[in-house]
Structure formats: C-alpha cells, structure tokens
Amino acid sequence: MGFGRLERATGSQPMSEINVTPLVDVMLVLVVIFILTAPLLASSIRLDLPKTPAAKPSDAPKFVTIVLDRGGQAFLDDKPVSQPELEQRLTQIGRNSPDTEIQLRADKLVQYGRIVEVMGTAQTAGLNRIGFIADPAAAAAAPAAKTAPAPTPSTAPKR
C-alpha cells in the first residue's frame, strides 16, 4: 500500500484591490446631508421684521383663458362669447386688475387676422400680458416630419 500525498488545495490569495463600496456609501450619505443642510445655511441672518397690514403675501398671478376654435369662435374661460361681449368682459377685467395675463389658445387653422383682432381687443382693454399656449407633444413630433425629404419632380409618382 502506497500512501501518496494528497494534493492540497492552495488557500485563498490575499486581495490586492481596495474595496470602494464602503467609501461610496459614506460619500453618498455626506452628499445627502449637505443637500439637506445647504438651504438652511443660506439664510443665516435672523431678522425681526416690522408688522403692517399693508404688506400682504402676493397672490398667484391671475390669468384669463381665451380660446379660438377652427371657425374663429371665441371662448372666454370656456364660455362662448361674441366679439362685443369679449370686448366688454376684457374691459371690465382690465379695470379691475390690469396685471391679469391673457392665455391665448388658438387652433392652428384660425386665420391670423382673427388672432390679431383678439390681441388688439385685449390691449385696448388694458391687458398687455398675452401668452400663447401651444401643445408640446405636437412640437416634438414636428421635427420628425420635417426631416423627411420632399418628393422632387423626378421622384414623384407618375399618374
């Protein structure tokens, strides 16, 4: 009977890389702490402001929505109005609060002249802040449509 040596498996070798996982964990915790405490440090001057009834917190900006459908029909805050009614209501709004913003939404098929007419009515009423509302989803699809080459006379289908 021969007793041979059994091969012994070599033990695990020492690791030569640095384990950075704990370092990353500590750094993330520090970043979160700094993000939370930075706004508190920015306003470190303590003041005892005087009190007055005239100082009121500012209200949210007021706005009125005017919608023009395909036919040029005007809607003021989702209620159909004729041109004289629109002029009257905008004049009343302009007298009560001239800083009111007009949010103008118009169908893309409405004639430019009708849009200018509504804008002129708003400006005559003293409302000079006019914002145009557009559909962002349609704007994202528009560049893709413009990149398609237009058919030239030589590549156009023949009839």
PDB file of N, CA, C and O in Angstrom, residues 66-144:
ATOM      1  N   ILE A  66     -58.438  82.658 -23.230  1.00  0.00           N
ATOM      2  CA  ILE A  66     -59.248  82.904 -24.423  1.00  0.00           C
ATOM      3  C   ILE A  66     -58.912  81.804 -25.421  1.00  0.00           C
ATOM      4  O   ILE A  66     -57.736  81.579 -25.728  1.00  0.00           O
ATOM      5  N   VAL A  67     -59.932  81.128 -25.897  1.00  0.00           N
ATOM      6  CA  VAL A  67     -59.756  80.036 -26.852  1.00  0.00           C
ATOM      7  C   VAL A  67     -60.443  80.420 -28.151  1.00  0.00           C
ATOM      8  O   VAL A  67     -61.570  80.920 -28.141  1.00  0.00           O
ATOM      9  N   LEU A  68     -59.753  80.202 -29.272  1.00  0.00           N
ATOM     10  CA  LEU A  68     -60.338  80.412 -30.605  1.00  0.00           C
ATOM     11  C   LEU A  68     -60.399  79.056 -31.298  1.00  0.00           C
ATOM     12  O   LEU A  68     -59.371  78.416 -31.522  1.00  0.00           O
ATOM     13  N   ASP A  69     -61.614  78.615 -31.647  1.00  0.00           N
ATOM     14  CA  ASP A  69     -61.730  77.329 -32.328  1.00  0.00           C
ATOM     15  C   ASP A  69     -61.497  77.505 -33.827  1.00  0.00           C
ATOM     16  O   ASP A  69     -61.194  78.597 -34.298  1.00  0.00           O
ATOM     17  N   ARG A  70     -61.642  76.436 -34.578  1.00  0.00           N
ATOM     18  CA  ARG A  70     -61.351  76.464 -36.025  1.00  0.00           C
ATOM     19  C   ARG A  70     -62.159  77.511 -36.778  1.00  0.00           C
ATOM     20  O   ARG A  70     -61.691  78.099 -37.731  1.00  0.00           O
ATOM     21  N   GLY A  71     -63.376  77.741 -36.347  1.00  0.00           N
ATOM     22  CA  GLY A  71     -64.238  78.710 -37.023  1.00  0.00           C
ATOM     23  C   GLY A  71     -63.991  80.143 -36.587  1.00  0.00           C
ATOM     24  O   GLY A  71     -64.632  81.053 -37.101  1.00  0.00           O
ATOM     25  N   GLY A  72     -63.109  80.356 -35.619  1.00  0.00           N
ATOM     26  CA  GLY A  72     -62.840  81.701 -35.132  1.00  0.00           C
ATOM     27  C   GLY A  72     -63.728  82.112 -33.972  1.00  0.00           C
ATOM     28  O   GLY A  72     -63.670  83.250 -33.521  1.00  0.00           O
ATOM     29  N   GLN A  73     -64.562  81.197 -33.481  1.00  0.00           N
ATOM     30  CA  GLN A  73     -65.434  81.484 -32.337  1.00  0.00           C
ATOM     31  C   GLN A  73     -64.576  81.645 -31.085  1.00  0.00           C
ATOM     32  O   GLN A  73     -63.715  80.818 -30.806  1.00  0.00           O
ATOM     33  N   ALA A  74     -64.809  82.715 -30.333  1.00  0.00           N
ATOM     34  CA  ALA A  74     -64.045  82.989 -29.119  1.00  0.00           C
ATOM     35  C   ALA A  74     -64.744  82.401 -27.904  1.00  0.00           C
ATOM     36  O   ALA A  74     -65.968  82.424 -27.808  1.00  0.00           O
ATOM     37  N   PHE A  75     -63.947  81.855 -26.992  1.00  0.00           N
ATOM     38  CA  PHE A  75     -64.426  81.323 -25.725  1.00  0.00           C
ATOM     39  C   PHE A  75     -63.612  81.999 -24.635  1.00  0.00           C
ATOM     40  O   PHE A  75     -62.383  81.965 -24.658  1.00  0.00           O
ATOM     41  N   LEU A  76     -64.293  82.615 -23.680  1.00  0.00           N
ATOM     42  CA  LEU A  76     -63.621  83.252 -22.552  1.00  0.00           C
ATOM     43  C   LEU A  76     -63.860  82.376 -21.332  1.00  0.00           C
ATOM     44  O   LEU A  76     -65.012  82.217 -20.895  1.00  0.00           O
ATOM     45  N   ASP A  77     -62.781  81.802 -20.804  1.00  0.00           N
ATOM     46  CA  ASP A  77     -62.872  80.844 -19.695  1.00  0.00           C
ATOM     47  C   ASP A  77     -63.879  79.737 -20.017  1.00  0.00           C
ATOM     48  O   ASP A  77     -64.772  79.419 -19.228  1.00  0.00           O
ATOM     49  N   ASP A  78     -63.755  79.173 -21.201  1.00  0.00           N
ATOM     50  CA  ASP A  78     -64.564  78.042 -21.687  1.00  0.00           C
ATOM     51  C   ASP A  78     -66.038  78.367 -21.884  1.00  0.00           C
ATOM     52  O   ASP A  78     -66.868  77.463 -21.960  1.00  0.00           O
ATOM     53  N   LYS A  79     -66.402  79.639 -21.987  1.00  0.00           N
ATOM     54  CA  LYS A  79     -67.782  80.027 -22.278  1.00  0.00           C
ATOM     55  C   LYS A  79     -67.789  80.810 -23.581  1.00  0.00           C
ATOM     56  O   LYS A  79     -67.013  81.753 -23.749  1.00  0.00           O
ATOM     57  N   PRO A  80     -68.637  80.426 -24.546  1.00  0.00           N
ATOM     58  CA  PRO A  80     -68.644  81.140 -25.822  1.00  0.00           C
ATOM     59  C   PRO A  80     -69.106  82.588 -25.642  1.00  0.00           C
ATOM     60  O   PRO A  80     -70.039  82.867 -24.898  1.00  0.00           O
ATOM     61  N   VAL A  81     -68.381  83.490 -26.312  1.00  0.00           N
ATOM     62  CA  VAL A  81     -68.720  84.918 -26.253  1.00  0.00           C
ATOM     63  C   VAL A  81     -68.637  85.497 -27.656  1.00  0.00           C
ATOM     64  O   VAL A  81     -67.850  85.059 -28.484  1.00  0.00           O
ATOM     65  N   SER A  82     -69.478  86.508 -27.904  1.00  0.00           N
ATOM     66  CA  SER A  82     -69.401  87.227 -29.175  1.00  0.00           C
ATOM     67  C   SER A  82     -68.316  88.295 -29.041  1.00  0.00           C
ATOM     68  O   SER A  82     -67.812  88.552 -27.944  1.00  0.00           O
ATOM     69  N   GLN A  83     -67.972  88.932 -30.142  1.00  0.00           N
ATOM     70  CA  GLN A  83     -66.920  89.944 -30.119  1.00  0.00           C
ATOM     71  C   GLN A  83     -67.275  91.124 -29.200  1.00  0.00           C
ATOM     72  O   GLN A  83     -66.437  91.539 -28.406  1.00  0.00           O
ATOM     73  N   PRO A  84     -68.515  91.667 -29.249  1.00  0.00           N
ATOM     74  CA  PRO A  84     -68.845  92.755 -28.316  1.00  0.00           C
ATOM     75  C   PRO A  84     -68.795  92.317 -26.848  1.00  0.00           C
ATOM     76  O   PRO A  84     -68.341  93.062 -25.987  1.00  0.00           O
ATOM     77  N   GLU A  85     -69.245  91.078 -26.568  1.00  0.00           N
ATOM     78  CA  GLU A  85     -69.174  90.568 -25.197  1.00  0.00           C
ATOM     79  C   GLU A  85     -67.731  90.421 -24.749  1.00  0.00           C
ATOM     80  O   GLU A  85     -67.401  90.734 -23.596  1.00  0.00           O
ATOM     81  N   LEU A  86     -66.868  89.946 -25.651  1.00  0.00           N
ATOM     82  CA  LEU A  86     -65.453  89.788 -25.329  1.00  0.00           C
ATOM     83  C   LEU A  86     -64.829  91.130 -24.998  1.00  0.00           C
ATOM     84  O   LEU A  86     -64.100  91.262 -24.011  1.00  0.00           O
ATOM     85  N   GLU A  87     -65.147  92.144 -25.801  1.00  0.00           N
ATOM     86  CA  GLU A  87     -64.610  93.487 -25.537  1.00  0.00           C
ATOM     87  C   GLU A  87     -65.072  93.998 -24.178  1.00  0.00           C
ATOM     88  O   GLU A  87     -64.285  94.531 -23.403  1.00  0.00           O
ATOM     89  N   GLN A  88     -66.356  93.804 -23.878  1.00  0.00           N
ATOM     90  CA  GLN A  88     -66.916  94.286 -22.612  1.00  0.00           C
ATOM     91  C   GLN A  88     -66.275  93.570 -21.427  1.00  0.00           C
ATOM     92  O   GLN A  88     -65.860  94.204 -20.454  1.00  0.00           O
ATOM     93  N   ARG A  89     -66.174  92.243 -21.492  1.00  0.00           N
ATOM     94  CA  ARG A  89     -65.613  91.470 -20.382  1.00  0.00           C
ATOM     95  C   ARG A  89     -64.138  91.779 -20.176  1.00  0.00           C
ATOM     96  O   ARG A  89     -63.684  91.921 -19.041  1.00  0.00           O
ATOM     97  N   LEU A  90     -63.374  91.914 -21.264  1.00  0.00           N
ATOM     98  CA  LEU A  90     -61.952  92.229 -21.125  1.00  0.00           C
ATOM     99  C   LEU A  90     -61.745  93.630 -20.571  1.00  0.00           C
ATOM    100  O   LEU A  90     -60.823  93.871 -19.784  1.00  0.00           O
ATOM    101  N   THR A  91     -62.594  94.568 -20.970  1.00  0.00           N
ATOM    102  CA  THR A  91     -62.506  95.924 -20.421  1.00  0.00           C
ATOM    103  C   THR A  91     -62.779  95.911 -18.925  1.00  0.00           C
ATOM    104  O   THR A  91     -62.078  96.567 -18.141  1.00  0.00           O
ATOM    105  N   GLN A  92     -63.759  95.140 -18.509  1.00  0.00           N
ATOM    106  CA  GLN A  92     -64.072  95.026 -17.089  1.00  0.00           C
ATOM    107  C   GLN A  92     -62.908  94.394 -16.324  1.00  0.00           C
ATOM    108  O   GLN A  92     -62.520  94.873 -15.255  1.00  0.00           O
ATOM    109  N   ILE A  93     -62.320  93.340 -16.866  1.00  0.00           N
ATOM    110  CA  ILE A  93     -61.170  92.677 -16.230  1.00  0.00           C
ATOM    111  C   ILE A  93     -59.987  93.636 -16.175  1.00  0.00           C
ATOM    112  O   ILE A  93     -59.268  93.713 -15.178  1.00  0.00           O
ATOM    113  N   GLY A  94     -59.772  94.394 -17.257  1.00  0.00           N
ATOM    114  CA  GLY A  94     -58.665  95.350 -17.306  1.00  0.00           C
ATOM    115  C   GLY A  94     -58.806  96.457 -16.276  1.00  0.00           C
ATOM    116  O   GLY A  94     -57.815  96.926 -15.716  1.00  0.00           O
ATOM    117  N   ARG A  95     -60.051  96.896 -16.011  1.00  0.00           N
ATOM    118  CA  ARG A  95     -60.265  97.929 -14.994  1.00  0.00           C
ATOM    119  C   ARG A  95     -60.033  97.374 -13.593  1.00  0.00           C
ATOM    120  O   ARG A  95     -59.451  98.034 -12.749  1.00  0.00           O
ATOM    121  N   ASN A  96     -60.490  96.155 -13.349  1.00  0.00           N
ATOM    122  CA  ASN A  96     -60.364  95.560 -12.015  1.00  0.00           C
ATOM    123  C   ASN A  96     -58.925  95.184 -11.679  1.00  0.00           C
ATOM    124  O   ASN A  96     -58.481  95.419 -10.557  1.00  0.00           O
ATOM    125  N   SER A  97     -58.230  94.554 -12.608  1.00  0.00           N
ATOM    126  CA  SER A  97     -56.831  94.163 -12.358  1.00  0.00           C
ATOM    127  C   SER A  97     -56.062  94.169 -13.680  1.00  0.00           C
ATOM    128  O   SER A  97     -56.098  93.211 -14.434  1.00  0.00           O
ATOM    129  N   PRO A  98     -55.351  95.274 -13.949  1.00  0.00           N
ATOM    130  CA  PRO A  98     -54.652  95.397 -15.232  1.00  0.00           C
ATOM    131  C   PRO A  98     -53.446  94.471 -15.389  1.00  0.00           C
ATOM    132  O   PRO A  98     -52.922  94.341 -16.484  1.00  0.00           O
ATOM    133  N   ASP A  99     -53.024  93.810 -14.314  1.00  0.00           N
ATOM    134  CA  ASP A  99     -51.883  92.900 -14.435  1.00  0.00           C
ATOM    135  C   ASP A  99     -52.309  91.470 -14.774  1.00  0.00           C
ATOM    136  O   ASP A  99     -51.481  90.561 -14.788  1.00  0.00           O
ATOM    137  N   THR A 100     -53.581  91.271 -15.076  1.00  0.00           N
ATOM    138  CA  THR A 100     -54.071  89.948 -15.460  1.00  0.00           C
ATOM    139  C   THR A 100     -53.452  89.529 -16.790  1.00  0.00           C
ATOM    140  O   THR A 100     -53.346  90.316 -17.715  1.00  0.00           O
ATOM    141  N   GLU A 101     -53.062  88.276 -16.862  1.00  0.00           N
ATOM    142  CA  GLU A 101     -52.455  87.738 -18.086  1.00  0.00           C
ATOM    143  C   GLU A 101     -53.522  87.070 -18.939  1.00  0.00           C
ATOM    144  O   GLU A 101     -54.412  86.397 -18.422  1.00  0.00           O
ATOM    145  N   ILE A 102     -53.411  87.253 -20.242  1.00  0.00           N
ATOM    146  CA  ILE A 102     -54.282  86.574 -21.199  1.00  0.00           C
ATOM    147  C   ILE A 102     -53.531  85.353 -21.712  1.00  0.00           C
ATOM    148  O   ILE A 102     -52.415  85.464 -22.215  1.00  0.00           O
ATOM    149  N   GLN A 103     -54.128  84.177 -21.559  1.00  0.00           N
ATOM    150  CA  GLN A 103     -53.560  82.964 -22.134  1.00  0.00           C
ATOM    151  C   GLN A 103     -54.377  82.637 -23.373  1.00  0.00           C
ATOM    152  O   GLN A 103     -55.536  82.230 -23.274  1.00  0.00           O
ATOM    153  N   LEU A 104     -53.762  82.831 -24.534  1.00  0.00           N
ATOM    154  CA  LEU A 104     -54.461  82.689 -25.814  1.00  0.00           C
ATOM    155  C   LEU A 104     -54.156  81.323 -26.409  1.00  0.00           C
ATOM    156  O   LEU A 104     -53.003  80.988 -26.659  1.00  0.00           O
ATOM    157  N   ARG A 105     -55.217  80.553 -26.619  1.00  0.00           N
ATOM    158  CA  ARG A 105     -55.106  79.240 -27.260  1.00  0.00           C
ATOM    159  C   ARG A 105     -55.919  79.303 -28.540  1.00  0.00           C
ATOM    160  O   ARG A 105     -57.114  79.570 -28.491  1.00  0.00           O
ATOM    161  N   ALA A 106     -55.268  79.084 -29.661  1.00  0.00           N
ATOM    162  CA  ALA A 106     -55.965  79.159 -30.945  1.00  0.00           C
ATOM    163  C   ALA A 106     -55.661  77.916 -31.763  1.00  0.00           C
ATOM    164  O   ALA A 106     -54.532  77.418 -31.754  1.00  0.00           O
ATOM    165  N   ASP A 107     -56.659  77.435 -32.459  1.00  0.00           N
ATOM    166  CA  ASP A 107     -56.478  76.314 -33.373  1.00  0.00           C
ATOM    167  C   ASP A 107     -55.521  76.746 -34.482  1.00  0.00           C
ATOM    168  O   ASP A 107     -55.499  77.916 -34.873  1.00  0.00           O
ATOM    169  N   LYS A 108     -54.728  75.812 -34.979  1.00  0.00           N
ATOM    170  CA  LYS A 108     -53.740  76.189 -35.993  1.00  0.00           C
ATOM    171  C   LYS A 108     -54.369  76.592 -37.323  1.00  0.00           C
ATOM    172  O   LYS A 108     -53.719  77.194 -38.157  1.00  0.00           O
ATOM    173  N   LEU A 109     -55.648  76.324 -37.504  1.00  0.00           N
ATOM    174  CA  LEU A 109     -56.320  76.701 -38.749  1.00  0.00           C
ATOM    175  C   LEU A 109     -57.014  78.057 -38.658  1.00  0.00           C
ATOM    176  O   LEU A 109     -57.591  78.510 -39.634  1.00  0.00           O
ATOM    177  N   VAL A 110     -56.975  78.704 -37.491  1.00  0.00           N
ATOM    178  CA  VAL A 110     -57.593  80.024 -37.341  1.00  0.00           C
ATOM    179  C   VAL A 110     -56.777  81.032 -38.131  1.00  0.00           C
ATOM    180  O   VAL A 110     -55.548  81.011 -38.123  1.00  0.00           O
ATOM    181  N   GLN A 111     -57.461  81.932 -38.815  1.00  0.00           N
ATOM    182  CA  GLN A 111     -56.775  82.937 -39.611  1.00  0.00           C
ATOM    183  C   GLN A 111     -56.022  83.903 -38.697  1.00  0.00           C
ATOM    184  O   GLN A 111     -56.478  84.247 -37.606  1.00  0.00           O
ATOM    185  N   TYR A 112     -54.870  84.326 -39.163  1.00  0.00           N
ATOM    186  CA  TYR A 112     -54.006  85.223 -38.411  1.00  0.00           C
ATOM    187  C   TYR A 112     -54.718  86.526 -38.054  1.00  0.00           C
ATOM    188  O   TYR A 112     -54.559  87.050 -36.956  1.00  0.00           O
ATOM    189  N   GLY A 113     -55.527  87.015 -38.941  1.00  0.00           N
ATOM    190  CA  GLY A 113     -56.252  88.260 -38.700  1.00  0.00           C
ATOM    191  C   GLY A 113     -57.182  88.164 -37.501  1.00  0.00           C
ATOM    192  O   GLY A 113     -57.337  89.131 -36.743  1.00  0.00           O
ATOM    193  N   ARG A 114     -57.793  87.013 -37.305  1.00  0.00           N
ATOM    194  CA  ARG A 114     -58.687  86.833 -36.155  1.00  0.00           C
ATOM    195  C   ARG A 114     -57.896  86.848 -34.842  1.00  0.00           C
ATOM    196  O   ARG A 114     -58.339  87.430 -33.852  1.00  0.00           O
ATOM    197  N   ILE A 115     -56.723  86.243 -34.840  1.00  0.00           N
ATOM    198  CA  ILE A 115     -55.870  86.243 -33.644  1.00  0.00           C
ATOM    199  C   ILE A 115     -55.427  87.661 -33.320  1.00  0.00           C
ATOM    200  O   ILE A 115     -55.465  88.095 -32.166  1.00  0.00           O
ATOM    201  N   VAL A 116     -55.037  88.428 -34.339  1.00  0.00           N
ATOM    202  CA  VAL A 116     -54.610  89.809 -34.127  1.00  0.00           C
ATOM    203  C   VAL A 116     -55.781  90.652 -33.625  1.00  0.00           C
ATOM    204  O   VAL A 116     -55.604  91.529 -32.767  1.00  0.00           O
ATOM    205  N   GLU A 117     -56.978  90.374 -34.105  1.00  0.00           N
ATOM    206  CA  GLU A 117     -58.159  91.103 -33.653  1.00  0.00           C
ATOM    207  C   GLU A 117     -58.396  90.883 -32.154  1.00  0.00           C
ATOM    208  O   GLU A 117     -58.661  91.833 -31.407  1.00  0.00           O
ATOM    209  N   VAL A 118     -58.273  89.637 -31.697  1.00  0.00           N
ATOM    210  CA  VAL A 118     -58.454  89.331 -30.271  1.00  0.00           C
ATOM    211  C   VAL A 118     -57.336  89.964 -29.445  1.00  0.00           C
ATOM    212  O   VAL A 118     -57.584  90.515 -28.371  1.00  0.00           O
ATOM    213  N   MET A 119     -56.113  89.933 -29.958  1.00  0.00           N
ATOM    214  CA  MET A 119     -54.994  90.568 -29.251  1.00  0.00           C
ATOM    215  C   MET A 119     -55.212  92.075 -29.132  1.00  0.00           C
ATOM    216  O   MET A 119     -54.957  92.674 -28.083  1.00  0.00           O
ATOM    217  N   GLY A 120     -55.697  92.694 -30.188  1.00  0.00           N
ATOM    218  CA  GLY A 120     -55.978  94.128 -30.163  1.00  0.00           C
ATOM    219  C   GLY A 120     -57.076  94.462 -29.173  1.00  0.00           C
ATOM    220  O   GLY A 120     -57.010  95.486 -28.464  1.00  0.00           O
ATOM    221  N   THR A 121     -58.088  93.614 -29.094  1.00  0.00           N
ATOM    222  CA  THR A 121     -59.160  93.816 -28.130  1.00  0.00           C
ATOM    223  C   THR A 121     -58.615  93.776 -26.707  1.00  0.00           C
ATOM    224  O   THR A 121     -58.968  94.610 -25.864  1.00  0.00           O
ATOM    225  N   ALA A 122     -57.729  92.822 -26.434  1.00  0.00           N
ATOM    226  CA  ALA A 122     -57.143  92.700 -25.097  1.00  0.00           C
ATOM    227  C   ALA A 122     -56.275  93.918 -24.772  1.00  0.00           C
ATOM    228  O   ALA A 122     -56.332  94.453 -23.662  1.00  0.00           O
ATOM    229  N   GLN A 123     -55.489  94.371 -25.740  1.00  0.00           N
ATOM    230  CA  GLN A 123     -54.621  95.526 -25.491  1.00  0.00           C
ATOM    231  C   GLN A 123     -55.429  96.807 -25.332  1.00  0.00           C
ATOM    232  O   GLN A 123     -55.084  97.668 -24.534  1.00  0.00           O
ATOM    233  N   THR A 124     -56.515  96.946 -26.067  1.00  0.00           N
ATOM    234  CA  THR A 124     -57.386  98.115 -25.916  1.00  0.00           C
ATOM    235  C   THR A 124     -58.020  98.134 -24.522  1.00  0.00           C
ATOM    236  O   THR A 124     -58.231  99.194 -23.941  1.00  0.00           O
ATOM    237  N   ALA A 125     -58.283  96.948 -23.975  1.00  0.00           N
ATOM    238  CA  ALA A 125     -58.876  96.836 -22.642  1.00  0.00           C
ATOM    239  C   ALA A 125     -57.848  97.068 -21.542  1.00  0.00           C
ATOM    240  O   ALA A 125     -58.202  97.070 -20.370  1.00  0.00           O
ATOM    241  N   GLY A 126     -56.571  97.245 -21.912  1.00  0.00           N
ATOM    242  CA  GLY A 126     -55.530  97.491 -20.912  1.00  0.00           C
ATOM    243  C   GLY A 126     -54.828  96.247 -20.441  1.00  0.00           C
ATOM    244  O   GLY A 126     -54.079  96.281 -19.472  1.00  0.00           O
ATOM    245  N   LEU A 127     -55.031  95.127 -21.125  1.00  0.00           N
ATOM    246  CA  LEU A 127     -54.377  93.873 -20.767  1.00  0.00           C
ATOM    247  C   LEU A 127     -53.242  93.625 -21.758  1.00  0.00           C
ATOM    248  O   LEU A 127     -53.473  93.228 -22.892  1.00  0.00           O
ATOM    249  N   ASN A 128     -52.011  93.898 -21.323  1.00  0.00           N
ATOM    250  CA  ASN A 128     -50.867  93.816 -22.233  1.00  0.00           C
ATOM    251  C   ASN A 128     -50.052  92.540 -22.083  1.00  0.00           C
ATOM    252  O   ASN A 128     -49.145  92.305 -22.868  1.00  0.00           O
ATOM    253  N   ARG A 129     -50.351  91.742 -21.081  1.00  0.00           N
ATOM    254  CA  ARG A 129     -49.609  90.487 -20.886  1.00  0.00           C
ATOM    255  C   ARG A 129     -50.378  89.364 -21.582  1.00  0.00           C
ATOM    256  O   ARG A 129     -51.413  88.915 -21.103  1.00  0.00           O
ATOM    257  N   ILE A 130     -49.858  88.922 -22.725  1.00  0.00           N
ATOM    258  CA  ILE A 130     -50.529  87.887 -23.516  1.00  0.00           C
ATOM    259  C   ILE A 130     -49.564  86.732 -23.705  1.00  0.00           C
ATOM    260  O   ILE A 130     -48.435  86.916 -24.160  1.00  0.00           O
ATOM    261  N   GLY A 131     -50.000  85.543 -23.350  1.00  0.00           N
ATOM    262  CA  GLY A 131     -49.201  84.334 -23.536  1.00  0.00           C
ATOM    263  C   GLY A 131     -49.872  83.419 -24.533  1.00  0.00           C
ATOM    264  O   GLY A 131     -51.094  83.243 -24.522  1.00  0.00           O
ATOM    265  N   PHE A 132     -49.084  82.834 -25.413  1.00  0.00           N
ATOM    266  CA  PHE A 132     -49.611  81.907 -26.416  1.00  0.00           C
ATOM    267  C   PHE A 132     -49.373  80.488 -25.929  1.00  0.00           C
ATOM    268  O   PHE A 132     -48.252  80.118 -25.596  1.00  0.00           O
ATOM    269  N   ILE A 133     -50.420  79.688 -25.898  1.00  0.00           N
ATOM    270  CA  ILE A 133     -50.341  78.320 -25.407  1.00  0.00           C
ATOM    271  C   ILE A 133     -50.230  77.384 -26.608  1.00  0.00           C
ATOM    272  O   ILE A 133     -51.004  77.478 -27.549  1.00  0.00           O
ATOM    273  N   ALA A 134     -49.230  76.486 -26.558  1.00  0.00           N
ATOM    274  CA  ALA A 134     -49.017  75.521 -27.642  1.00  0.00           C
ATOM    275  C   ALA A 134     -48.999  74.119 -27.052  1.00  0.00           C
ATOM    276  O   ALA A 134     -48.814  73.931 -25.853  1.00  0.00           O
ATOM    277  N   ASP A 135     -49.155  73.130 -27.904  1.00  0.00           N
ATOM    278  CA  ASP A 135     -49.136  71.731 -27.497  1.00  0.00           C
ATOM    279  C   ASP A 135     -47.706  71.216 -27.609  1.00  0.00           C
ATOM    280  O   ASP A 135     -47.180  71.116 -28.721  1.00  0.00           O
ATOM    281  N   PRO A 136     -47.041  70.874 -26.494  1.00  0.00           N
ATOM    282  CA  PRO A 136     -45.651  70.420 -26.580  1.00  0.00           C
ATOM    283  C   PRO A 136     -45.501  69.070 -27.263  1.00  0.00           C
ATOM    284  O   PRO A 136     -44.492  68.785 -27.867  1.00  0.00           O
ATOM    285  N   ALA A 137     -46.527  68.220 -27.212  1.00  0.00           N
ATOM    286  CA  ALA A 137     -46.436  66.912 -27.856  1.00  0.00           C
ATOM    287  C   ALA A 137     -46.376  67.062 -29.371  1.00  0.00           C
ATOM    288  O   ALA A 137     -45.648  66.351 -30.051  1.00  0.00           O
ATOM    289  N   ALA A 138     -47.132  68.004 -29.914  1.00  0.00           N
ATOM    290  CA  ALA A 138     -47.122  68.231 -31.355  1.00  0.00           C
ATOM    291  C   ALA A 138     -45.792  68.826 -31.792  1.00  0.00           C
ATOM    292  O   ALA A 138     -45.301  68.550 -32.879  1.00  0.00           O
ATOM    293  N   ALA A 139     -45.170  69.637 -30.935  1.00  0.00           N
ATOM    294  CA  ALA A 139     -43.883  70.240 -31.280  1.00  0.00           C
ATOM    295  C   ALA A 139     -42.786  69.194 -31.335  1.00  0.00           C
ATOM    296  O   ALA A 139     -41.868  69.291 -32.137  1.00  0.00           O
ATOM    297  N   ALA A 140     -42.881  68.162 -30.504  1.00  0.00           N
ATOM    298  CA  ALA A 140     -41.873  67.104 -30.514  1.00  0.00           C
ATOM    299  C   ALA A 140     -41.987  66.258 -31.776  1.00  0.00           C
ATOM    300  O   ALA A 140     -40.998  65.771 -32.297  1.00  0.00           O
ATOM    301  N   ALA A 141     -43.202  66.090 -32.288  1.00  0.00           N
ATOM    302  CA  ALA A 141     -43.399  65.283 -33.494  1.00  0.00           C
ATOM    303  C   ALA A 141     -43.104  66.071 -34.761  1.00  0.00           C
ATOM    304  O   ALA A 141     -42.817  65.498 -35.801  1.00  0.00           O
ATOM    305  N   ALA A 142     -43.153  67.388 -34.707  1.00  0.00           N
ATOM    306  CA  ALA A 142     -42.967  68.218 -35.899  1.00  0.00           C
ATOM    307  C   ALA A 142     -41.577  68.096 -36.508  1.00  0.00           C
ATOM    308  O   ALA A 142     -41.465  67.986 -37.722  1.00  0.00           O
ATOM    309  N   PRO A 143     -40.466  68.093 -35.734  1.00  0.00           N
ATOM    310  CA  PRO A 143     -39.160  67.973 -36.375  1.00  0.00           C
ATOM    311  C   PRO A 143     -38.996  66.660 -37.124  1.00  0.00           C
ATOM    312  O   PRO A 143     -38.345  66.606 -38.149  1.00  0.00           O
ATOM    313  N   ALA A 144     -39.622  65.589 -36.656  1.00  0.00           N
ATOM    314  CA  ALA A 144     -39.504  64.314 -37.349  1.00  0.00           C
ATOM    315  C   ALA A 144     -40.180  64.383 -38.712  1.00  0.00           C
ATOM    316  O   ALA A 144     -39.712  63.806 -39.680  1.00  0.00           O
TER     317      ALA A 144
END
